[in-house]
Coordinates of C-alpha atoms in Angstrom, one line a residue:
Chain A
M8 CA 105.2 117.2 159.8
I9 CA 108.4 116.7 157.9
S10 CA 109.7 120.1 158.5
L11 CA 108.9 119.7 162.3
F12 CA 110.8 116.4 162.4
W13 CA 113.8 118.2 160.8
E14 CA 113.3 121.1 163.3
N15 CA 113.2 118.6 166.3
L16 CA 116.3 116.9 165.0
R17 CA 118.0 120.1 164.7
I18 CA 117.0 121.3 168.2
S19 CA 117.9 117.8 169.8
L20 CA 121.4 117.9 168.1
G21 CA 121.9 121.4 169.2
S22 CA 121.0 120.4 172.8
I23 CA 123.0 117.3 172.8
F24 CA 126.1 118.8 171.6
G25 CA 125.6 122.1 173.4
N26 CA 126.0 120.1 176.5
K27 CA 128.9 118.0 175.4
S28 CA 130.3 116.6 178.8
R29 CA 126.8 116.1 180.1
S30 CA 125.7 114.2 177.0
I31 CA 128.7 112.1 177.0
L32 CA 128.2 111.0 180.7
T33 CA 124.7 110.5 180.4
A34 CA 125.3 108.3 177.1
L35 CA 128.1 106.4 178.8
G36 CA 125.4 104.5 180.7
I37 CA 123.5 103.5 177.6
V38 CA 127.0 102.6 175.9
I39 CA 128.0 100.3 178.7
G40 CA 124.5 98.7 178.8
V41 CA 124.4 98.1 175.0
L42 CA 128.0 97.1 175.0
S43 CA 127.4 94.3 177.6
V44 CA 124.1 93.1 176.2
T45 CA 125.8 92.7 172.5
L46 CA 128.7 91.2 173.8
M47 CA 126.9 88.8 175.9
G48 CA 124.6 88.0 172.8
T49 CA 127.8 87.7 170.7
L50 CA 129.5 85.4 172.8
I51 CA 126.4 83.1 173.4
S52 CA 126.0 83.1 169.4
G53 CA 129.7 82.3 169.0
L54 CA 129.2 79.5 171.5
D55 CA 126.3 78.2 169.6
R56 CA 128.1 78.1 166.3
T57 CA 131.1 76.5 167.8
F58 CA 129.0 73.9 169.4
E59 CA 127.3 73.1 166.1
K60 CA 130.6 72.9 164.4
S61 CA 132.2 70.9 167.0
M62 CA 129.5 68.6 167.2
S63 CA 129.7 67.5 163.5
F64 CA 132.2 64.8 164.7
L65 CA 129.3 63.2 166.3
S66 CA 126.3 62.6 163.8
R67 CA 123.0 62.1 165.1
D68 CA 122.7 58.6 164.2
V69 CA 125.8 57.5 165.9
L70 CA 125.4 55.9 169.4
I71 CA 128.5 55.6 171.7
I72 CA 128.6 52.6 174.0
S73 CA 130.7 53.6 177.1
R74 CA 131.2 52.8 180.7
M75 CA 130.0 56.1 181.9
D76 CA 127.3 58.7 181.0
W77 CA 128.9 61.9 179.5
F78 CA 127.0 63.9 182.0
G79 CA 126.9 62.3 185.4
G80 CA 123.5 61.0 185.7
D81 CA 122.3 60.2 189.2
M82 CA 124.8 57.2 189.9
D83 CA 127.2 57.1 192.9
W84 CA 130.7 57.2 191.7
W85 CA 131.7 53.9 193.4
E86 CA 128.9 52.1 191.4
L87 CA 130.3 53.8 188.2
R88 CA 133.6 52.6 189.2
N89 CA 132.9 49.0 189.6
R90 CA 131.2 48.8 186.2
P91 CA 132.8 46.4 183.9
R92 CA 134.9 47.5 180.8
I93 CA 133.5 47.8 177.4
K94 CA 135.3 44.8 175.6
E95 CA 136.1 44.4 171.8
D96 CA 134.0 41.5 171.2
Y97 CA 130.8 43.6 171.9
V98 CA 131.4 44.8 168.3
E99 CA 130.7 41.5 166.7
Q100 CA 127.9 40.5 169.2
L101 CA 126.1 43.9 168.5
R102 CA 126.6 43.4 164.7
E103 CA 124.9 40.0 165.1
K104 CA 122.2 40.8 167.5
S105 CA 121.0 44.2 166.7
Q106 CA 118.9 44.6 163.6
F107 CA 119.8 48.4 163.6
V108 CA 123.5 48.5 163.1
A109 CA 124.9 49.9 160.0
A110 CA 128.5 50.2 161.1
V111 CA 130.2 49.3 164.4
A112 CA 133.8 50.1 165.5
P113 CA 135.7 49.7 168.7
M114 CA 137.4 52.8 169.8
A115 CA 140.3 52.4 172.4
E116 CA 141.9 55.4 173.4
R117 CA 145.1 56.5 175.4
G118 CA 147.5 59.3 175.5
G119 CA 151.2 59.1 174.4
S120 CA 153.9 60.8 172.4
I121 CA 155.0 60.5 168.8
F122 CA 158.7 61.1 168.0
R123 CA 160.3 62.0 164.6
G124 CA 164.1 62.8 165.0
D125 CA 164.2 65.4 167.5
K126 CA 160.5 66.4 166.9
R127 CA 157.8 65.4 169.3
I128 CA 154.1 65.8 169.9
D129 CA 152.1 64.7 172.8
T130 CA 148.7 63.5 171.4
R131 CA 145.8 61.0 171.6
F132 CA 146.2 57.4 170.3
F133 CA 142.9 55.9 169.1
G134 CA 142.9 52.0 168.2
T135 CA 139.9 51.4 165.9
T136 CA 139.2 49.3 162.8
P137 CA 138.6 50.3 159.2
E138 CA 135.0 50.3 159.7
Y139 CA 135.5 53.3 162.0
M140 CA 135.3 55.5 159.0
A141 CA 131.8 54.6 158.3
T142 CA 130.7 55.6 162.0
N143 CA 132.4 59.2 161.7
E144 CA 131.3 61.5 158.9
S145 CA 133.7 64.3 159.8
A146 CA 136.8 61.9 159.8
D147 CA 138.2 62.0 156.3
V148 CA 141.6 61.2 155.1
I149 CA 142.8 63.9 152.9
T150 CA 146.0 62.5 151.7
G151 CA 147.1 58.9 151.6
R152 CA 144.6 56.2 152.7
Y153 CA 143.1 54.4 155.5
F154 CA 144.5 51.2 156.8
T155 CA 143.0 48.0 155.6
D156 CA 141.5 45.0 157.3
G157 CA 144.8 43.0 156.7
E158 CA 146.8 45.5 158.4
N159 CA 144.2 45.5 161.3
R160 CA 144.4 42.0 161.6
S161 CA 148.1 41.6 161.4
G162 CA 148.9 44.5 163.6
A163 CA 150.7 46.3 161.0
R164 CA 152.9 49.4 162.2
V165 CA 150.9 52.0 160.2
M166 CA 149.1 55.0 161.4
I167 CA 146.9 57.7 160.3
I168 CA 147.7 61.2 161.9
G169 CA 145.7 64.4 162.5
G170 CA 146.4 67.8 161.0
D171 CA 148.1 69.0 164.2
V172 CA 150.5 66.1 164.3
A173 CA 151.3 66.3 160.7
D174 CA 152.0 70.1 161.2
A175 CA 154.3 69.6 164.2
L176 CA 156.2 66.5 162.7
F177 CA 156.4 67.4 159.1
T178 CA 157.1 71.1 158.6
D179 CA 157.3 71.1 154.8
E180 CA 157.1 67.6 153.9
D181 CA 154.7 65.1 152.8
P182 CA 154.1 62.7 155.6
I183 CA 153.2 59.9 153.6
D184 CA 155.3 56.7 153.9
K185 CA 157.6 58.5 156.3
Y186 CA 158.2 57.0 159.5
V187 CA 157.6 58.0 163.2
K188 CA 158.2 56.3 166.6
I189 CA 156.0 55.5 169.5
G190 CA 158.6 54.8 172.0
S191 CA 160.9 52.4 170.3
H192 CA 158.4 51.4 167.6
K193 CA 158.6 52.5 164.2
F194 CA 155.3 53.4 162.3
R195 CA 154.7 54.3 158.7
V196 CA 152.4 57.0 158.1
V197 CA 149.9 56.1 155.7
G198 CA 147.4 58.8 155.8
V199 CA 146.5 62.3 157.2
L200 CA 143.0 63.4 158.5
K201 CA 141.2 66.3 157.4
K202 CA 141.5 69.2 159.9
Q203 CA 138.5 69.4 162.2
G204 CA 139.2 72.4 164.3
K205 CA 138.9 72.7 167.9
F206 CA 136.1 71.3 170.1
M207 CA 134.2 74.3 171.8
G208 CA 137.6 76.2 171.3
M209 CA 139.1 74.2 174.0
F210 CA 141.0 71.1 172.7
S211 CA 142.1 70.4 169.3
L212 CA 140.4 67.5 167.3
D213 CA 143.2 67.6 165.1
N214 CA 145.8 66.4 167.5
Q215 CA 145.3 62.7 167.4
A216 CA 146.7 59.6 165.5
V217 CA 144.6 56.6 164.6
L218 CA 146.3 53.1 164.8
P219 CA 144.7 49.8 163.6
F220 CA 143.0 48.2 166.6
G221 CA 145.2 45.2 166.6
T222 CA 148.2 47.2 166.6
F223 CA 146.9 49.3 169.4
Q224 CA 146.2 46.3 171.5
R225 CA 149.7 44.8 171.0
L226 CA 151.5 48.0 171.6
F227 CA 149.6 49.0 174.6
S228 CA 147.9 46.9 177.4
R229 CA 144.4 45.8 176.9
R230 CA 143.6 47.8 179.7
G231 CA 142.4 51.1 178.6
W232 CA 139.6 53.3 177.8
M233 CA 137.3 51.8 175.3
N234 CA 133.9 52.9 173.5
V235 CA 132.0 51.1 170.9
R236 CA 130.7 53.4 168.1
V237 CA 127.6 52.3 166.4
K238 CA 125.9 53.9 163.4
V239 CA 122.4 53.0 163.2
N240 CA 120.6 52.3 159.9
T241 CA 117.3 54.1 160.7
D242 CA 115.9 57.4 161.4
N243 CA 114.2 56.3 164.4
Y244 CA 117.1 56.8 166.7
D245 CA 115.0 56.1 169.9
E246 CA 113.8 52.7 168.7
A247 CA 117.2 51.9 167.9
K248 CA 118.8 53.0 171.0
E249 CA 116.1 51.1 172.9
E250 CA 117.0 48.0 170.9
I251 CA 120.6 48.4 171.6
Y252 CA 120.2 49.0 175.3
G253 CA 118.5 45.5 175.2
V254 CA 121.2 43.9 173.3
M255 CA 123.8 45.4 175.6
R256 CA 121.9 44.2 178.6
Q257 CA 121.8 40.7 177.2
I258 CA 125.5 40.9 176.3
R259 CA 126.2 41.8 179.9
G260 CA 123.9 39.2 181.3
L261 CA 121.9 41.6 183.4
K262 CA 118.9 40.3 185.1
P263 CA 115.6 42.3 184.5
M264 CA 115.8 44.0 187.9
E265 CA 119.5 45.1 187.7
K266 CA 120.5 48.4 186.8
D267 CA 122.3 49.4 183.4
D268 CA 126.1 48.9 184.0
F269 CA 127.0 50.7 180.7
A270 CA 125.9 54.0 179.1
I271 CA 124.7 54.9 175.6
N272 CA 125.8 58.4 174.5
Q273 CA 124.7 60.3 171.6
S274 CA 125.0 63.7 170.3
A275 CA 121.5 64.7 171.7
T276 CA 122.8 63.9 175.1
M277 CA 125.4 66.6 174.7
E278 CA 123.2 68.9 172.9
A279 CA 120.6 68.6 175.9
Q280 CA 123.5 69.4 178.4
Y281 CA 124.8 72.2 176.3
K282 CA 121.4 73.9 176.0
A283 CA 121.0 73.8 179.8
I284 CA 124.3 75.4 180.2
K285 CA 123.6 77.9 177.5
L286 CA 120.3 78.8 179.2
A287 CA 121.9 79.2 182.4
I288 CA 124.8 81.4 181.2
G289 CA 122.7 83.3 178.8
G290 CA 119.9 83.9 181.0
T291 CA 122.0 85.0 183.9
G292 CA 124.2 87.1 181.7
L293 CA 121.6 88.9 179.9
F294 CA 119.5 89.6 183.0
I295 CA 122.6 91.3 184.6
T296 CA 123.6 93.1 181.4
A297 CA 119.7 94.1 181.1
L298 CA 120.1 95.8 184.4
S299 CA 122.9 97.9 183.4
L300 CA 120.7 99.0 180.4
I301 CA 118.0 100.0 182.9
V302 CA 120.5 102.0 185.0
G303 CA 121.4 103.8 181.7
G304 CA 117.8 104.4 181.0
I305 CA 117.2 106.0 184.5
G306 CA 120.3 108.3 183.5
I307 CA 118.5 109.3 180.5
M308 CA 115.2 110.2 182.2
N309 CA 117.2 112.1 184.8
I310 CA 119.0 114.2 182.3
M311 CA 115.7 114.9 180.5
F312 CA 114.1 116.2 183.4
V313 CA 117.0 118.5 183.8
S314 CA 116.8 119.5 180.1
V315 CA 113.1 120.3 180.4
K316 CA 113.5 122.3 183.4
E317 CA 116.3 124.3 181.8
R318 CA 114.3 125.0 178.8
T319 CA 111.0 125.8 180.6
K320 CA 111.0 129.4 179.2
E321 CA 111.8 128.2 175.8
I322 CA 108.9 125.8 176.0
G323 CA 106.6 128.6 177.0
V324 CA 107.9 130.7 173.9
R325 CA 107.3 127.8 171.5
K326 CA 104.0 127.2 172.9
A327 CA 103.0 130.9 172.5
L328 CA 104.1 130.6 169.0
G329 CA 101.9 127.9 168.3
A330 CA 103.5 124.6 169.4
T331 CA 101.0 122.0 170.3
Q332 CA 101.6 119.5 173.1
S333 CA 102.6 116.6 170.8
M334 CA 104.9 118.9 169.2
I335 CA 106.8 119.6 172.2
L336 CA 106.6 116.0 173.2
G337 CA 108.2 115.0 170.1
Q338 CA 110.8 117.6 170.5
F339 CA 111.9 116.1 174.0
L340 CA 111.4 112.6 172.9
M341 CA 113.5 113.0 169.9
E342 CA 116.3 114.4 172.2
A343 CA 116.1 111.2 174.3
V344 CA 115.9 108.9 171.5
L345 CA 118.9 110.5 169.9
I346 CA 121.1 110.2 172.8
C347 CA 120.2 106.7 173.1
L348 CA 120.5 106.0 169.4
I349 CA 124.0 107.5 169.3
A350 CA 125.0 105.7 172.5
G351 CA 123.6 102.5 171.1
L352 CA 125.6 102.8 168.0
V353 CA 128.9 103.5 169.9
G354 CA 128.0 100.6 172.1
M355 CA 127.6 98.4 169.4
G356 CA 130.8 99.5 167.6
L357 CA 132.8 98.7 170.6
A358 CA 131.1 95.5 171.0
G359 CA 132.0 94.5 167.4
G360 CA 135.5 95.6 168.0
L361 CA 135.9 93.7 171.1
S362 CA 134.4 90.5 169.8
L363 CA 136.9 90.8 167.0
L364 CA 139.5 91.0 169.9
I365 CA 137.9 88.1 171.8
N366 CA 137.7 86.0 168.6
Q367 CA 141.5 85.8 169.0
F368 CA 140.9 83.5 172.1
F369 CA 137.5 82.3 171.9
P370 CA 135.4 82.0 168.7
S371 CA 133.0 84.8 168.8
S372 CA 131.4 86.7 166.2
M373 CA 128.4 89.5 166.2
P374 CA 125.4 88.4 164.4
V375 CA 123.7 91.0 162.1
G376 CA 120.3 90.4 164.1
L377 CA 121.8 91.0 167.3
A378 CA 123.3 94.5 166.0
I379 CA 119.9 95.4 164.5
G380 CA 118.2 94.4 167.7
S381 CA 120.7 96.3 170.1
I382 CA 119.9 99.5 167.9
I383 CA 116.0 98.9 168.1
L384 CA 116.6 98.4 172.0
S385 CA 118.4 101.7 172.4
V386 CA 115.6 103.4 170.6
V387 CA 113.1 101.8 172.8
I388 CA 115.1 102.7 175.7
G389 CA 115.2 106.3 174.7
I390 CA 111.4 106.5 174.1
V391 CA 110.8 104.8 177.5
S392 CA 112.9 107.0 179.6
G393 CA 112.3 110.0 177.6
L394 CA 108.4 109.6 177.8
I395 CA 107.7 111.0 181.3
P396 CA 110.1 114.1 180.9
S397 CA 108.7 114.8 177.6
Y398 CA 105.1 114.6 178.9
Q399 CA 105.9 116.9 181.6
A400 CA 107.4 119.3 179.1
A401 CA 104.2 119.0 176.9
R402 CA 101.8 119.7 179.7
L403 CA 103.5 122.8 180.9
D404 CA 101.1 125.8 181.2
P405 CA 102.4 128.3 178.7
I406 CA 101.9 131.2 181.0
D407 CA 103.8 129.6 183.8
A408 CA 106.5 128.6 181.4
L409 CA 106.9 132.2 180.0
R410 CA 107.2 133.4 183.4
Y411 CA 109.8 131.0 184.5
E412 CA 113.3 132.4 185.0
Chain B
M16 CA 82.4 145.7 160.2
A17 CA 82.4 142.3 162.0
D18 CA 84.2 142.3 165.5
L19 CA 87.7 140.8 165.5
I20 CA 87.4 140.1 169.3
S21 CA 84.6 140.0 171.6
L22 CA 84.7 139.3 175.2
K23 CA 81.6 139.0 177.2
E24 CA 81.6 138.9 181.0
I25 CA 85.0 137.4 181.2
K26 CA 86.0 136.2 184.5
R27 CA 89.3 134.7 185.5
H28 CA 89.7 133.4 189.0
Y29 CA 92.7 131.8 190.6
D30 CA 92.7 129.8 193.7
V31 CA 95.7 130.7 195.6
G32 CA 96.2 129.0 199.0
G33 CA 92.6 128.7 199.5
E34 CA 91.7 132.3 198.7
V35 CA 90.2 133.3 195.3
V36 CA 92.1 136.0 193.4
R37 CA 89.6 137.7 190.8
A38 CA 92.3 138.5 188.3
L39 CA 89.6 139.5 185.7
D40 CA 86.2 140.1 187.3
G41 CA 83.8 140.6 184.5
V42 CA 85.4 142.2 181.4
D43 CA 83.4 143.2 178.2
L44 CA 85.3 144.4 175.3
I45 CA 84.9 144.6 171.5
I46 CA 88.0 145.0 169.3
N47 CA 87.6 145.8 165.8
P48 CA 90.0 145.1 162.8
N49 CA 92.8 147.7 162.5
E50 CA 92.3 149.2 166.1
Y51 CA 95.4 150.3 168.1
I52 CA 94.7 149.9 171.6
S53 CA 96.9 150.2 174.5
I54 CA 96.0 148.6 177.9
M55 CA 97.2 150.4 181.2
G56 CA 96.7 150.0 184.7
P57 CA 98.6 149.2 188.1
S58 CA 100.4 146.0 188.9
G59 CA 98.0 143.5 189.8
S60 CA 95.0 145.1 187.9
G61 CA 94.7 142.2 185.6
K62 CA 96.7 143.7 182.5
S63 CA 98.6 140.5 182.0
T64 CA 95.8 138.2 182.6
L65 CA 93.8 140.1 180.0
M66 CA 96.6 139.9 177.7
N67 CA 97.1 136.2 178.2
M68 CA 93.3 135.9 177.8
I69 CA 93.2 137.7 174.4
G70 CA 96.4 135.8 173.3
C71 CA 94.6 132.4 173.9
L72 CA 97.3 131.5 176.3
D73 CA 94.6 131.0 179.0
T74 CA 91.0 130.5 179.0
P75 CA 88.4 132.2 181.1
T76 CA 86.9 130.8 184.2
E77 CA 83.6 132.2 183.0
G78 CA 82.4 134.2 180.1
I79 CA 82.2 134.1 176.3
Y80 CA 85.3 134.9 174.1
E81 CA 84.9 135.0 170.4
F82 CA 88.0 135.4 168.2
E83 CA 86.7 136.1 164.4
G84 CA 83.5 134.1 165.2
E85 CA 85.5 131.2 166.9
L86 CA 84.4 130.3 170.4
V87 CA 87.8 130.4 172.2
H88 CA 86.5 129.6 175.6
K89 CA 85.3 126.3 174.6
M90 CA 88.6 125.3 172.8
D91 CA 91.0 122.7 173.8
D92 CA 94.8 123.0 174.0
N93 CA 95.5 121.9 170.6
Q94 CA 92.9 124.4 169.2
L95 CA 94.1 127.2 171.2
A96 CA 97.7 126.3 170.0
S97 CA 96.5 126.5 166.4
I98 CA 94.8 129.8 166.9
R99 CA 98.0 131.3 168.7
N100 CA 99.9 130.0 165.5
R101 CA 97.8 131.3 162.8
K102 CA 96.1 134.5 164.2
I103 CA 98.2 136.0 167.1
G104 CA 101.6 137.6 167.1
F105 CA 103.5 137.9 170.4
V106 CA 105.9 140.5 171.2
F107 CA 107.3 140.2 174.8
Q108 CA 109.2 142.7 177.1
T109 CA 112.1 140.3 177.3
F110 CA 112.1 139.4 173.6
N111 CA 112.1 135.6 174.2
L112 CA 114.1 134.6 171.2
L113 CA 115.8 131.2 171.0
P114 CA 119.5 132.0 172.0
K115 CA 121.0 129.3 170.0
A116 CA 119.1 130.2 166.7
T117 CA 119.9 132.9 164.2
A118 CA 117.4 135.8 163.7
L119 CA 116.1 134.1 160.6
R120 CA 115.5 130.8 162.4
N121 CA 113.9 132.6 165.1
V122 CA 111.4 134.1 162.8
E123 CA 111.0 130.7 161.1
V124 CA 109.7 129.0 164.2
P125 CA 106.0 129.8 163.9
L126 CA 106.0 128.8 160.4
I127 CA 107.5 125.3 161.1
Y128 CA 104.6 124.9 163.8
A129 CA 102.3 125.8 160.7
N130 CA 103.9 123.1 158.8
M131 CA 105.2 125.4 156.1
T132 CA 107.9 123.9 153.5
K133 CA 111.5 125.0 154.2
N134 CA 111.7 127.2 150.9
D135 CA 108.5 129.2 151.7
R136 CA 109.4 129.4 155.3
I137 CA 112.8 131.2 154.6
E138 CA 111.3 133.4 152.0
K139 CA 108.5 134.5 154.4
A140 CA 110.9 135.1 157.3
K141 CA 113.2 137.2 155.1
I142 CA 110.3 139.4 154.0
A143 CA 109.4 139.9 157.7
L144 CA 112.9 140.6 158.7
I145 CA 113.4 143.1 156.0
S146 CA 110.2 144.8 157.0
V147 CA 111.6 145.6 160.3
G148 CA 114.7 146.7 158.7
L149 CA 117.2 143.7 159.6
E150 CA 118.2 142.5 156.2
E151 CA 121.7 142.9 157.2
R152 CA 121.5 140.8 160.3
M153 CA 119.4 137.8 159.4
H154 CA 122.3 135.4 160.3
H155 CA 123.2 136.8 163.7
K156 CA 122.2 135.2 166.8
P157 CA 120.5 137.1 169.6
N158 CA 123.6 137.8 171.5
E159 CA 125.4 139.4 168.5
L160 CA 122.3 141.8 168.2
S161 CA 121.4 145.0 170.3
G162 CA 118.3 145.1 172.4
G163 CA 116.5 147.1 169.8
Q164 CA 117.5 144.7 167.2
R165 CA 116.3 141.8 169.3
Q166 CA 112.9 143.2 169.7
R167 CA 112.7 143.8 165.9
V168 CA 113.4 140.3 165.4
A169 CA 110.7 139.5 167.9
I170 CA 108.3 141.7 165.9
A171 CA 109.2 140.0 162.6
R172 CA 108.6 136.7 164.2
A173 CA 105.2 138.1 165.5
L174 CA 104.3 139.3 161.8
V175 CA 105.5 136.3 160.0
N176 CA 102.4 134.3 160.0
D177 CA 100.1 137.3 158.9
P178 CA 98.3 137.2 162.2
S179 CA 94.9 139.1 162.9
I180 CA 96.3 140.7 166.0
I181 CA 99.7 141.5 167.2
L182 CA 100.1 141.5 171.1
A183 CA 102.8 143.6 172.5
D184 CA 103.5 143.2 176.2
E185 CA 105.7 146.2 177.3
P186 CA 107.5 145.9 174.1
T187 CA 109.9 148.9 175.1
G188 CA 110.2 148.1 178.8
N189 CA 113.8 146.6 178.4
L190 CA 115.0 149.1 176.0
D191 CA 116.7 152.5 176.0
S192 CA 114.6 155.4 174.9
K193 CA 116.1 155.5 171.6
S194 CA 115.5 151.8 170.6
G195 CA 112.2 152.1 172.3
V196 CA 111.4 154.9 169.8
E197 CA 112.4 152.8 167.0
I198 CA 110.1 150.0 168.1
M199 CA 107.2 152.2 168.4
K200 CA 107.9 153.7 165.0
I201 CA 107.7 150.0 163.7
L202 CA 104.5 149.3 165.5
D203 CA 102.8 152.7 164.3
K204 CA 104.1 151.5 160.5
L205 CA 102.4 148.1 161.2
H206 CA 99.1 149.8 162.3
S207 CA 99.1 152.0 159.2
G208 CA 99.6 149.1 157.2
G209 CA 96.3 147.6 158.5
N210 CA 97.4 145.5 161.6
T211 CA 95.5 145.4 164.6
I212 CA 97.8 146.1 167.7
I213 CA 97.2 145.6 171.4
L214 CA 99.9 147.2 173.5
V215 CA 100.2 146.7 177.4
T216 CA 102.2 149.4 179.0
H217 CA 102.4 151.7 182.0
E218 CA 104.0 154.5 180.2
E219 CA 101.6 157.2 179.1
Y220 CA 103.8 158.3 176.4
I221 CA 103.9 154.8 174.9
A222 CA 100.2 154.4 175.4
D223 CA 99.7 157.8 173.4
H224 CA 100.7 155.9 170.2
A225 CA 97.3 154.1 170.4
D226 CA 94.0 155.3 169.2
R227 CA 92.2 153.9 172.2
T228 CA 93.3 153.3 175.7
I229 CA 91.8 150.8 178.2
H230 CA 92.5 151.3 181.9
L231 CA 92.1 148.1 184.2
F232 CA 91.6 148.4 187.8
D233 CA 90.9 145.4 190.1
G234 CA 90.1 143.1 187.1
K235 CA 87.7 145.6 185.7
I236 CA 87.6 148.0 182.9
K237 CA 87.6 151.4 184.5
V238 CA 88.2 153.6 181.5
D239 CA 87.9 153.0 177.6
K240 CA 88.5 155.9 175.8
K241 CA 89.5 157.2 172.4
V242 CA 92.8 159.1 172.2
T243 CA 92.2 162.5 171.0
K244 CA 95.6 164.3 171.0
K245 CA 97.5 161.4 169.3
R246 CA 101.3 162.0 169.7
Q247 CA 103.4 161.6 166.6
V248 CA 106.8 160.2 166.8
S249 CA 109.2 162.9 165.6
T250 CA 111.6 161.7 163.1

């Protein structure tokens, strides 16, 4: 059967390259189909990896107590608006009342600019305590140091800057112990944070500056956005979350029938939301791109019918010379599969190239599994769309076929 | 000597628009090894149907067809393909070569379906082409060959599997008389070499090459006679 395989391969290649423009047009449908499917898959997997990487700033054992849920919920906006602020004394209350707190830190936040000479960067300021480091695994000081409890209490003018801030203000210098300004206030840089990259490719996690909480409160008004980060000391996140809900309700003095007027967010919340979005985008996208593959398959089927018709006489001769039905079937199936395979490889190559291009703007990379999958997919399309025409060829009556002009 | 081919009460009826066409209507025929037979008859007499029947391209509506003891009328498509491949060599009026393949590859085709390895295939195909005098033209494609040369490629292709019988359907019908003479010389030579040949023709002088002539009329054998004055091809 091996000699037959090579013969069929040779016939198919002869037929495909003998009708170049026809083959190219036919293959184009599959090229576009495979291209869009692999590109879609590439983007989704890029999204996945980015999400995972982005989520590392939020470990699974960290709960974030905020005024709002990250993702809507079913509350009306005016109710949300009237929720009381998160206050800094919750930190100590939580530490006292909850048995699951491993570390807890306030996290006040606002936007602003840092100046150094004629250089300036617009950034986010975070006011927190030294304990913050224990609640954020991905926040790491690579040069210099973190601020101390003493500096926090005394409101010392020190700050730790993110990588982007360091790059913007200190081109070729070591930032440690250099001075920068927020408004008219001078600050000493004591540390630089390790780079974390962009969150979902959208905004940089490295464009930030961390100030001692006391300093932050003195510098800016107390009215600002604030969260409390709690790192729990157990693997049973649900139990811990449940208990902290109770503690928070107690702190807020809520009656049993009253609704929560705060939110506890965690990475799982974001993950669930992300999965829903991914399913929607991915599902719709793959469905639409799969349609283009089906259209491509129809094109293949159409051209295979033409090919069978054109070569009716040849089929008759081959049958007279002893070709069985399955041999003829194999010959035409091979042709269909070969067109699809070549088209699939071209489509995959284009998708690979394009994903490199897109990677400049949005993180994307083609996974090996997807590449192999798209090749298998194009072979399957070849088989499916080639089957009926090939079967028709195989079933031709040799006498009728020989007489065909 | 055992019969090579035995047809008993062979009928082949077609249903054409509700009307039954009796292309073969009770044909009895015994063909022995190394016979040289011509089949003649007017159009519509059933020559082609008989040829297709003997060539295992068609199966009878009724009757018994034995080929070297194998019951052809009971065979399925795959068995028919196999018997065509191993035992029958076809030579067509219009040559029916594969246009994009060289002479050598055309001759190789039956061996591919016989699942022969590449080296054996090429060797056998070359021998067949040499036997029809085409050793110089093996790597030419059909459109680079003359009509006579094309028909010789077709004969080589018919020979290459060492078939039990060669069926030639108007082999000179598309050729000028000089090429026709060459082709008939090759067929005569194959016959003297021990091959069994059946020739369909409507030319008397072609039919005269055979030892036995069968005349068909309305799907029945009308005349089946030995040729006494055998014409020799002048050289």
